[in-house]
Amino acid sequence: MSWRKEQRRAERGYHHGNLKEALLQAALGLIAEKGPGGFTFADAARMAGVSPAAPYRHFRDRDELLSNIAQRGFELFEQALAKAWDDGRPDTVTAFMRVGRAYLAFARSEPAYYSAMFESGVPVDQNPLLMTASERAFNIIRAAAERLAALTPPGVARPPALMMALHIWSMSHGIAALFGRGDGARRKLPMEPEELLEAGVLIYLRGLGFSTETAAETEKPAEATRSGPWGPAPK
Amino acid sequence: MSWRKEQRRAERGYHHGNLKEALLQAALGLIAEKGPGGFTFADAARMAGVSPAAPYRHFRDRDELLSNIAQRGFELFEQALAKAWDDGRPDTVTAFMRVGRAYLAFARSEPAYYSAMFESGVPVDQNPLLMTASERAFNIIRAAAERLAALTPPGVARPPALMMALHIWSMSHGIAALFGRGDGARRKLPMEPEELLEAGVLIYLRGLGFSTETAAETEKPAEATRSGPWGPAPK
DNA sequence: TGTACATCAGTGAACGCGCGTTCACTGATGTAC
DNA sequence: TGTACATCAGTGAACGCGCGTTCACTGATGTAC
């Protein structure tokens, strides 16, 4: 153990050079392992191979570090969702479904960021930077919902985009939290979370009056409620 | 402080009489205050007015206490959902919507139980009693979904009840976790969580081919997407 | 009904531990001239 | 180009704290006879 520390020190010299980043990475690893409550400032310092006093040069305290992680998480989340949305290409419904999948993919592949963002108790509404980052991420979903709402077939009442976005967000978060986590803390599911969400969103959109058949043909959506992991179709 | 302890002691004598229960209540209070990670065994003992060694007569360790709380939480949850479901009276759709509202009401009024159940990292699948309690609660939703699925209008494919139950559960949990918590850790919402869930479920059911108009007339559901907190109806 | 005894539930003191935080310090780096 | 100096980033020792846990103990309760 001790030689390890010495070695690191020899390798890197007195100054770490990139300690802030190293601490963030260390914290991410610890959060992924033990949850957002289970990481300590001292532990992060140890993992970065640095004395327990060193982190104070970069973060006021534990909460500030956590808050930094949440903020970066929202930024990465926004990027992932924006990339999936791809400004609605090739068609709005396809892109919309892709956003849903990207949501779950993020929660699964970045459980540490995800729990820092949504389950760490970080007071999002009390930190303007965090608030903004959070809203920017949500706005991707909202913008997508708006484009979708604009496509309502004639004769059908146009649904409020904010409501759609909140419904989709809620269902995505629910599935991610209950079944779609990258770490161990999740419940068993007889199918992939992605399939569950996709089917749910398609049914929801149909309920709003969208004929998901058109663009959905590419992704065989209607089938999702009739066979596959859900069991055989009822006679 | 000290006289307080002495007084309690005087009041109750050497034996507490109901320490197990008192510890559970104390833990609930602490969880509600600081989250499931933020309560300690020692703290619970202190709140119950008892020495730090006393809890070991009733719980092997902190985790066992937490696990007990989660289990009782699932039992209360099941009762609340079952009561709301009321075996589908007066009609299936109305009762179904009532279950949704009961879900959110539970999360709001019992945030400590709720987070012990879903956010404390208690390994539900490794404790048979807990697993059973959890499944029994979910089965209320599932049974309700089954009754609903059986009502599918002729000519519409009957949806798998398990899938329906998982969708409803996910959306409920998503809304509860993001917006509907009794404690401070929740996001702002321009309407009541109950309204959001109700609208979402109605849209979802319509997407499955249910004409929610019938039973829904009592609860004016179609309106939910056209006015009210969602803003004015689009022209 | 009374007494002896076993069992139970809570005590209080003690322990080792790791955390958060502060402090005067020191080695490295960058910059003014 | 070289040197003096300011600034910065990390050190390591120390502190107080509260936690989890163990231990021999003791007061209360229940029960056999």
Coordinates of C-alpha atoms (C1' of nucleotides) in Angstrom, one line a residue:
Chain A
M1 CA 0.0 0.0 0.0
S2 CA 2.6 2.5 1.1
W3 CA 5.0 1.7 -1.7
R4 CA 2.1 2.3 -4.0
K5 CA 1.6 5.7 -2.7
E6 CA 5.3 6.4 -2.8
Q7 CA 5.5 5.1 -6.3
R8 CA 2.6 7.4 -7.5
R9 CA 4.3 10.2 -5.8
A10 CA 7.6 9.4 -7.6
E11 CA 5.8 9.1 -10.9
R12 CA 3.9 12.4 -10.6
G13 CA 6.2 14.5 -8.5
Y14 CA 5.0 16.8 -5.7
H15 CA 2.2 18.4 -7.7
H16 CA -0.5 16.2 -9.0
G17 CA -1.2 18.3 -12.1
N18 CA -4.8 17.3 -12.5
L19 CA -6.1 16.6 -9.1
K20 CA -9.5 18.2 -9.5
E21 CA -10.3 15.9 -12.4
A22 CA -8.8 12.9 -10.6
L23 CA -11.0 13.6 -7.5
L24 CA -14.1 13.8 -9.7
Q25 CA -13.2 10.5 -11.3
A26 CA -12.4 8.8 -8.0
A27 CA -15.8 10.1 -6.6
L28 CA -17.6 8.7 -9.6
G29 CA -16.1 5.3 -9.0
L30 CA -17.0 5.3 -5.3
I31 CA -20.5 6.5 -6.1
A32 CA -21.0 3.7 -8.6
E33 CA -19.8 1.3 -6.0
K34 CA -21.6 2.4 -2.9
G35 CA -24.2 4.9 -3.9
P36 CA -24.0 8.7 -3.5
G37 CA -24.2 8.5 0.3
G38 CA -21.4 6.1 0.4
F39 CA -18.5 8.1 -0.7
T40 CA -16.3 10.2 1.5
F41 CA -14.0 13.1 0.9
A42 CA -11.1 11.2 2.5
D43 CA -11.8 8.1 0.3
A44 CA -11.6 10.1 -2.8
A45 CA -8.3 11.7 -1.8
R46 CA -6.9 8.2 -1.0
M47 CA -8.0 6.9 -4.4
A48 CA -6.3 9.9 -6.1
G49 CA -3.2 9.0 -4.2
V50 CA -3.1 12.3 -2.3
S51 CA -3.2 13.5 1.3
P52 CA -6.7 14.0 2.9
A53 CA -6.1 17.7 3.0
A54 CA -5.4 18.1 -0.7
P55 CA -9.0 18.1 -1.9
Y56 CA -9.7 21.3 0.0
R57 CA -7.6 23.2 -2.5
H58 CA -10.3 22.3 -5.1
F59 CA -13.6 21.9 -3.4
R60 CA -15.0 23.7 -0.4
D61 CA -16.4 20.4 0.9
R62 CA -18.0 17.1 0.0
D63 CA -21.2 18.7 -1.1
E64 CA -19.5 20.9 -3.6
L65 CA -17.8 18.0 -5.2
L66 CA -21.1 16.1 -5.4
S67 CA -22.7 19.2 -6.9
N68 CA -19.9 19.4 -9.5
I69 CA -20.5 15.8 -10.5
A70 CA -24.3 16.3 -10.8
Q71 CA -23.7 19.4 -13.0
R72 CA -21.3 17.6 -15.3
G73 CA -23.8 14.7 -15.3
F74 CA -26.6 17.0 -16.6
E75 CA -24.3 18.3 -19.2
L76 CA -23.3 14.9 -20.5
F77 CA -27.0 13.9 -20.2
E78 CA -28.0 16.8 -22.3
Q79 CA -25.4 16.0 -24.9
A80 CA -26.5 12.3 -25.1
L81 CA -30.1 13.3 -25.4
A82 CA -29.4 16.0 -28.0
K83 CA -27.3 13.5 -30.1
A84 CA -30.1 11.0 -29.9
W85 CA -32.7 13.5 -30.9
D86 CA -30.6 14.7 -33.8
D87 CA -33.0 17.4 -34.5
G88 CA -35.8 15.0 -35.3
R89 CA -34.1 13.1 -38.1
P90 CA -35.0 11.0 -40.0
D91 CA -38.5 11.5 -38.7
T92 CA -40.0 12.9 -35.5
V93 CA -41.3 9.7 -34.1
T94 CA -38.2 7.6 -34.8
A95 CA -36.0 10.3 -33.2
F96 CA -38.4 10.6 -30.3
M97 CA -38.1 6.9 -29.5
R98 CA -34.3 7.2 -29.9
V99 CA -34.3 9.8 -27.1
G100 CA -36.1 7.4 -24.8
R101 CA -33.5 4.7 -25.5
A102 CA -30.7 7.2 -24.9
Y103 CA -32.2 8.1 -21.6
L104 CA -32.0 4.5 -20.4
A105 CA -28.6 4.0 -21.9
F106 CA -27.3 6.9 -19.9
A107 CA -28.8 5.7 -16.6
R108 CA -27.3 2.3 -17.3
S109 CA -23.9 3.2 -18.5
E110 CA -23.4 6.1 -16.1
P111 CA -25.1 5.1 -12.9
A112 CA -22.9 7.3 -10.8
Y113 CA -23.7 10.4 -12.7
Y114 CA -27.3 9.4 -12.8
S115 CA -27.7 9.0 -9.0
A116 CA -25.7 12.1 -8.3
M117 CA -28.2 13.9 -10.5
F118 CA -31.4 12.4 -9.2
E119 CA -30.9 10.5 -6.0
S120 CA -28.1 12.2 -4.1
G121 CA -30.3 14.8 -2.5
V122 CA -28.2 17.6 -4.1
P123 CA -30.5 20.7 -3.9
V124 CA -30.7 21.4 -7.6
D125 CA -33.0 24.4 -7.2
Q126 CA -30.5 26.2 -4.9
N127 CA -27.6 26.2 -7.3
P128 CA -28.2 28.3 -10.4
L129 CA -25.6 26.5 -12.5
L130 CA -27.0 23.2 -11.6
M131 CA -30.5 24.4 -12.2
T132 CA -29.6 25.6 -15.6
A133 CA -27.8 22.4 -16.6
S134 CA -30.8 20.4 -15.4
E135 CA -33.2 22.5 -17.4
R136 CA -31.2 22.3 -20.5
A137 CA -31.3 18.6 -20.4
F138 CA -35.0 18.5 -19.8
N139 CA -35.5 21.0 -22.6
I140 CA -34.2 18.4 -25.1
I141 CA -37.2 16.2 -24.2
R142 CA -39.5 19.2 -24.2
A143 CA -38.4 20.4 -27.6
A144 CA -38.8 17.0 -29.0
A145 CA -42.3 16.8 -27.5
E146 CA -43.1 20.1 -29.0
R147 CA -42.1 19.0 -32.5
L148 CA -44.2 15.9 -32.0
A149 CA -47.2 17.8 -30.7
A150 CA -47.1 19.9 -33.8
L151 CA -47.6 16.8 -35.9
T152 CA -51.0 16.0 -34.4
P153 CA -53.3 14.7 -37.0
P154 CA -56.1 17.0 -38.1
G155 CA -59.2 16.7 -36.0
V156 CA -57.3 15.6 -32.9
A157 CA -56.7 18.0 -30.0
R158 CA -53.1 19.1 -29.8
P159 CA -51.6 17.9 -26.5
P160 CA -49.6 20.3 -24.4
A161 CA -46.0 19.7 -25.1
L162 CA -44.9 20.3 -21.5
M163 CA -47.3 17.6 -20.3
M164 CA -46.0 15.1 -22.8
A165 CA -42.5 15.8 -21.9
L166 CA -43.2 15.4 -18.2
H167 CA -45.0 12.1 -18.9
I168 CA -42.2 10.7 -20.9
W169 CA -39.6 11.9 -18.5
S170 CA -41.5 10.3 -15.6
M171 CA -41.9 7.0 -17.3
S172 CA -38.3 7.0 -18.3
H173 CA -37.1 7.9 -14.9
G174 CA -39.4 5.3 -13.3
I175 CA -38.1 2.5 -15.5
A176 CA -34.5 3.6 -15.1
A177 CA -34.8 3.8 -11.3
L178 CA -36.7 0.6 -10.8
F179 CA -35.2 -1.7 -13.5
G180 CA -32.5 0.0 -15.6
R181 CA -29.6 0.7 -13.3
G182 CA -26.1 -0.3 -14.2
D183 CA -25.4 -1.2 -10.6
G184 CA -26.9 -4.1 -8.6
A185 CA -29.7 -2.2 -7.0
R186 CA -32.5 -3.0 -9.5
R187 CA -35.5 -5.2 -9.7
K188 CA -35.8 -8.2 -12.0
L189 CA -37.7 -7.6 -15.3
P190 CA -38.8 -10.3 -17.8
M191 CA -37.5 -8.1 -20.7
E192 CA -35.1 -5.3 -21.4
P193 CA -36.0 -1.9 -19.9
E194 CA -35.6 -0.4 -23.4
E195 CA -38.4 -2.7 -24.7
L196 CA -40.6 -1.7 -21.8
L197 CA -40.1 2.0 -22.3
E198 CA -40.5 1.7 -26.1
A199 CA -43.8 -0.1 -25.8
G200 CA -45.0 2.3 -23.1
V201 CA -44.2 5.4 -25.2
L202 CA -45.8 4.0 -28.3
I203 CA -49.0 3.2 -26.4
Y204 CA -48.9 6.7 -24.9
L205 CA -48.5 8.3 -28.3
R206 CA -51.3 6.3 -29.7
G207 CA -53.4 7.5 -26.8
L208 CA -52.7 11.1 -27.9
G209 CA -54.0 10.3 -31.4
F210 CA -50.8 9.7 -33.2
S211 CA -50.9 6.8 -35.6
T212 CA -47.5 5.4 -34.8
E213 CA -48.0 2.9 -37.5
T214 CA -46.4 5.1 -40.2
A215 CA -43.0 5.9 -38.9
A216 CA -43.1 3.0 -36.6
E217 CA -43.2 0.4 -39.3
T218 CA -39.4 0.6 -39.3
E219 CA -39.4 -0.4 -35.7
K220 CA -42.3 -2.8 -35.6
P221 CA -44.0 -1.1 -32.7
A222 CA -47.6 -2.5 -32.7
E223 CA -46.1 -6.0 -32.3
A224 CA -44.7 -5.0 -29.0
T225 CA -48.0 -5.4 -27.4
R226 CA -48.9 -8.6 -29.0
S227 CA -46.0 -11.0 -28.6
G228 CA -42.3 -11.2 -27.7
P229 CA -41.3 -11.0 -24.1
W230 CA -44.8 -10.2 -23.0
G231 CA -45.8 -13.8 -23.7
P232 CA -47.9 -15.2 -26.5
A233 CA -50.7 -13.1 -28.0
P234 CA -54.1 -13.8 -26.5
K235 CA -56.4 -15.7 -28.8
Chain B
M1 CA -30.8 17.1 27.9
S2 CA -29.7 14.9 30.6
W3 CA -32.6 15.5 32.9
R4 CA -34.8 14.6 29.9
K5 CA -33.2 11.2 29.7
E6 CA -33.5 10.8 33.4
Q7 CA -37.1 11.8 33.3
R8 CA -37.9 9.3 30.5
R9 CA -36.2 6.7 32.5
A10 CA -38.2 7.6 35.5
E11 CA -41.4 7.6 33.5
R12 CA -40.8 4.2 32.0
G13 CA -38.7 2.4 34.5
Y14 CA -35.7 0.2 33.6
H15 CA -37.4 -1.6 30.8
H16 CA -38.7 0.3 27.9
G17 CA -41.6 -2.0 27.2
N18 CA -41.8 -1.3 23.5
L19 CA -38.4 -0.5 22.4
K20 CA -38.5 -2.3 19.1
E21 CA -41.4 -0.3 18.0
A22 CA -39.9 2.9 19.4
L23 CA -36.7 2.3 17.4
L24 CA -38.6 1.8 14.2
Q25 CA -40.5 5.0 14.8
A26 CA -37.3 6.9 15.6
A27 CA -35.7 5.6 12.5
L28 CA -38.6 6.6 10.4
G29 CA -38.4 10.1 11.7
L30 CA -34.7 10.3 11.0
I31 CA -35.1 8.9 7.5
A32 CA -37.8 11.4 6.7
E33 CA -35.4 14.1 7.9
K34 CA -32.1 13.1 6.4
G35 CA -32.8 10.3 3.9
P36 CA -32.2 6.6 4.3
G37 CA -28.4 7.0 4.3
G38 CA -28.6 9.6 7.0
F39 CA -29.8 7.7 10.0
T40 CA -27.6 5.9 12.4
F41 CA -28.2 3.2 14.9
A42 CA -26.9 5.4 17.7
D43 CA -29.2 8.2 16.7
A44 CA -32.2 6.0 16.8
A45 CA -31.2 4.8 20.2
R46 CA -30.8 8.3 21.4
M47 CA -34.2 9.3 20.1
A48 CA -35.8 6.4 21.9
G49 CA -34.1 7.6 25.1
V50 CA -32.1 4.4 25.5
S51 CA -28.4 3.5 25.6
P52 CA -26.5 2.9 22.4
A53 CA -26.2 -0.8 23.2
A54 CA -29.9 -1.4 23.7
P55 CA -30.9 -1.7 20.0
Y56 CA -28.8 -4.8 19.7
R57 CA -31.4 -6.7 21.7
H58 CA -33.8 -6.2 18.9
F59 CA -31.9 -5.9 15.6
R60 CA -28.7 -7.5 14.5
D61 CA -27.5 -4.3 12.9
R62 CA -28.5 -1.2 11.1
D63 CA -29.4 -3.0 7.9
E64 CA -31.8 -5.3 9.7
L65 CA -33.6 -2.3 11.1
L66 CA -33.8 -0.7 7.7
S67 CA -35.0 -4.0 6.2
N68 CA -37.7 -4.2 8.8
I69 CA -38.9 -0.7 7.9
A70 CA -38.9 -1.5 4.2
Q71 CA -40.9 -4.7 4.8
R72 CA -43.5 -2.9 6.9
G73 CA -43.6 -0.2 4.3
F74 CA -44.5 -2.7 1.6
E75 CA -47.2 -4.1 3.8
L76 CA -48.7 -0.7 4.5
F77 CA -48.3 0.1 0.8
E78 CA -50.2 -3.1 -0.2
Q79 CA -53.0 -2.2 2.2
A80 CA -53.3 1.3 0.9
L81 CA -53.4 0.1 -2.7
A82 CA -55.8 -2.7 -2.0
K83 CA -58.1 -0.3 -0.2
A84 CA -58.0 2.1 -3.1
W85 CA -58.6 -0.7 -5.6
D86 CA -61.6 -1.9 -3.6
D87 CA -61.9 -4.9 -5.8
G88 CA -62.7 -2.7 -8.8
R89 CA -65.7 -0.9 -7.4
P90 CA -67.7 1.0 -8.5
D91 CA -66.2 0.3 -11.9
T92 CA -62.8 -0.9 -13.1
V93 CA -61.5 2.3 -14.6
T94 CA -62.5 4.5 -11.7
A95 CA -60.9 2.1 -9.3
F96 CA -57.8 1.9 -11.4
M97 CA -57.3 5.6 -11.3
R98 CA -57.9 5.6 -7.6
V99 CA -55.0 3.2 -7.2
G100 CA -52.8 5.7 -9.0
R101 CA -53.7 8.4 -6.7
A102 CA -53.2 6.1 -3.7
Y103 CA -49.7 5.4 -5.0
L104 CA -48.8 9.0 -4.9
A105 CA -50.5 9.7 -1.7
F106 CA -48.4 7.0 0.0
A107 CA -45.2 8.4 -1.4
R108 CA -46.1 11.8 -0.2
S109 CA -47.4 11.0 3.2
E110 CA -44.9 8.3 4.0
P111 CA -41.7 9.5 2.4
A112 CA -39.6 7.6 5.0
Y113 CA -41.2 4.3 4.2
Y114 CA -41.1 5.0 0.5
S115 CA -37.4 5.7 0.4
A116 CA -36.6 2.7 2.6
M117 CA -38.5 0.6 0.1
F118 CA -37.2 2.0 -3.1
E119 CA -34.1 4.1 -2.5
S120 CA -32.3 2.8 0.4
G121 CA -30.3 0.1 -1.4
V122 CA -31.9 -2.6 0.7
P123 CA -31.4 -5.8 -1.3
V124 CA -35.0 -6.8 -1.7
D125 CA -34.3 -9.9 -3.7
Q126 CA -32.0 -11.3 -1.0
N127 CA -34.6 -11.4 1.7
P128 CA -37.5 -13.7 1.1
L129 CA -39.9 -11.9 3.5
L130 CA -39.1 -8.6 1.9
M131 CA -39.4 -10.0 -1.5
T132 CA -42.8 -11.5 -0.8
A133 CA -44.1 -8.2 0.7
S134 CA -42.8 -6.3 -2.3
E135 CA -44.5 -8.7 -4.7
R136 CA -47.8 -8.6 -2.8
A137 CA -47.9 -4.9 -3.2
F138 CA -47.1 -5.0 -6.9
N139 CA -49.7 -7.7 -7.3
I140 CA -52.4 -5.3 -6.4
I141 CA -51.5 -3.2 -9.4
R142 CA -51.1 -6.3 -11.5
A143 CA -54.5 -7.7 -10.5
A144 CA -56.1 -4.4 -11.3
A145 CA -54.4 -4.4 -14.7
E146 CA -55.7 -7.9 -15.3
R147 CA -59.2 -6.9 -14.7
L148 CA -58.8 -3.9 -16.9
A149 CA -57.2 -5.9 -19.7
A150 CA -60.2 -8.3 -19.6
L151 CA -62.4 -5.3 -20.5
T152 CA -60.8 -4.6 -23.8
P153 CA -63.4 -3.6 -26.3
P154 CA -64.1 -6.3 -29.0
G155 CA -61.8 -6.0 -32.0
V156 CA -58.9 -4.5 -30.0
A157 CA -55.9 -6.7 -29.1
R158 CA -55.9 -7.5 -25.4
P159 CA -52.8 -6.0 -23.8
P160 CA -50.6 -8.2 -21.6
A161 CA -51.6 -7.3 -18.0
L162 CA -48.0 -7.6 -16.7
M163 CA -46.9 -5.0 -19.2
M164 CA -49.7 -2.6 -18.3
A165 CA -48.8 -3.0 -14.6
L166 CA -45.2 -2.3 -15.2
H167 CA -45.9 0.8 -17.2
I168 CA -48.3 2.1 -14.6
W169 CA -45.9 1.3 -11.8
S170 CA -43.0 3.0 -13.7
M171 CA -44.9 6.2 -14.4
S172 CA -46.2 6.3 -10.8
H173 CA -42.7 5.8 -9.4
G174 CA -41.2 8.3 -11.8
I175 CA -43.7 11.0 -10.8
A176 CA -43.4 10.2 -7.1
A177 CA -39.6 10.2 -7.2
L178 CA -39.2 13.4 -9.3
F179 CA -42.1 15.5 -8.1
G180 CA -44.2 13.9 -5.5
R181 CA -42.1 13.5 -2.4
G182 CA -43.2 14.6 1.0
D183 CA -39.8 15.9 1.9
G184 CA -37.9 18.7 0.2
A185 CA -36.0 16.8 -2.4
R186 CA -38.3 17.2 -5.3
R187 CA -38.6 19.3 -8.4
K188 CA -41.0 22.0 -9.1
L189 CA -44.1 21.1 -11.1
P190 CA -46.7 23.5 -12.5
M191 CA -49.5 21.2 -11.3
E192 CA -50.2 18.6 -8.7
P193 CA -48.5 15.2 -9.3
E194 CA -51.8 13.5 -9.0
E195 CA -53.1 15.5 -12.0
L196 CA -50.0 14.6 -14.0
L197 CA -50.4 10.9 -13.3
E198 CA -54.1 10.9 -13.9
A199 CA -53.7 12.5 -17.3
G200 CA -50.8 10.2 -18.2
V201 CA -52.7 7.0 -17.2
L202 CA -55.8 8.1 -19.1
I203 CA -53.8 8.8 -22.3
Y204 CA -52.1 5.5 -21.8
L205 CA -55.3 3.6 -21.5
R206 CA -56.7 5.3 -24.5
G207 CA -53.7 4.2 -26.4
L208 CA -54.5 0.6 -25.5
G209 CA -58.0 1.0 -27.1
F210 CA -60.0 1.8 -24.0
S211 CA -62.6 4.4 -24.4
T212 CA -62.1 6.1 -21.1
E213 CA -65.0 8.4 -21.9
T214 CA -67.6 6.1 -20.3
A215 CA -66.5 5.7 -16.8
A216 CA -64.4 8.7 -17.1
E217 CA -67.2 11.1 -17.5
T218 CA -67.5 11.1 -13.7
E219 CA -64.0 12.4 -13.5
K220 CA -63.9 14.6 -16.6
P221 CA -60.7 13.0 -18.0
A222 CA -60.6 14.1 -21.6
E223 CA -60.5 17.7 -20.4
A224 CA -57.3 17.1 -18.7
T225 CA -55.4 17.4 -22.0
R226 CA -57.2 20.5 -23.1
S227 CA -57.2 23.0 -20.3
G228 CA -56.5 23.5 -16.7
P229 CA -52.9 23.6 -15.4
W230 CA -51.6 22.7 -18.9
G231 CA -52.5 26.1 -20.1
P232 CA -55.2 27.1 -22.5
A233 CA -56.3 24.8 -25.3
P234 CA -54.6 25.3 -28.6
K235 CA -57.0 26.8 -31.2
Chain C
dT1 C1' -49.9 -17.3 48.5
dG2 C1' -44.9 -16.9 48.8
dT3 C1' -40.4 -17.7 47.5
dA4 C1' -36.4 -19.1 44.5
dC5 C1' -34.6 -18.9 40.3
dA6 C1' -34.1 -18.3 35.2
dT7 C1' -34.7 -15.3 31.7
dC8 C1' -34.9 -11.1 29.6
dA9 C1' -34.0 -6.2 28.4
dG10 C1' -31.4 -2.3 29.1
dT11 C1' -26.9 -0.1 31.2
dG12 C1' -22.7 2.3 30.9
dA13 C1' -18.0 2.2 30.1
dA14 C1' -14.8 1.2 26.8
dC15 C1' -12.5 0.1 22.3
dG16 C1' -10.9 1.0 17.7
dC17 C1' -12.0 3.3 13.6
dG18 C1' -12.4 6.6 10.0
dC19 C1' -14.1 10.9 8.9
dG20 C1' -13.9 16.1 8.3
dT21 C1' -11.2 19.8 9.0
dT22 C1' -7.3 23.0 10.3
dC23 C1' -2.6 24.2 10.5
dA24 C1' 2.0 25.6 9.7
dC25 C1' 4.9 23.8 6.4
dT26 C1' 7.3 22.9 1.8
dG27 C1' 8.3 21.7 -2.8
dA28 C1' 7.3 23.2 -7.5
dT29 C1' 6.1 26.6 -10.9
dG30 C1' 5.6 30.8 -13.2
dT31 C1' 7.0 35.5 -13.8
dA32 C1' 9.1 40.3 -13.4
dC33 C1' 13.1 42.4 -14.2
Chain D
dT1 C1' 19.6 34.4 -20.0
dG2 C1' 19.6 34.3 -15.1
dT3 C1' 17.9 35.3 -10.7
dA4 C1' 14.6 36.7 -6.9
dC5 C1' 10.4 36.3 -5.5
dA6 C1' 5.4 35.5 -5.3
dT7 C1' 2.1 32.2 -5.8
dC8 C1' 0.3 27.9 -5.9
dA9 C1' -0.7 22.9 -4.8
dG10 C1' 0.1 19.3 -1.9
dT11 C1' 2.0 17.5 2.9
dG12 C1' 1.6 15.3 7.3
dA13 C1' 0.5 15.7 11.8
dA14 C1' -3.0 16.7 14.8
dC15 C1' -7.7 17.6 16.7
dG16 C1' -12.3 16.5 18.1
dC17 C1' -16.2 13.8 16.9
dG18 C1' -19.6 10.3 16.5
dC19 C1' -20.3 5.8 15.1
dG20 C1' -20.6 0.7 15.6
dT21 C1' -19.8 -2.9 18.6
dT22 C1' -18.5 -5.6 22.7
dC23 C1' -18.6 -6.6 27.5
dA24 C1' -19.7 -7.8 32.2
dC25 C1' -23.2 -5.9 34.7
dT26 C1' -27.9 -5.3 36.8
dG27 C1' -32.8 -4.3 37.4
dA28 C1' -37.3 -6.2 36.3
dT29 C1' -40.4 -9.8 35.0
dG30 C1' -42.3 -14.2 34.8
dT31 C1' -42.8 -18.8 36.4
dA32 C1' -42.3 -23.4 38.9
dC33 C1' -43.3 -25.3 42.9

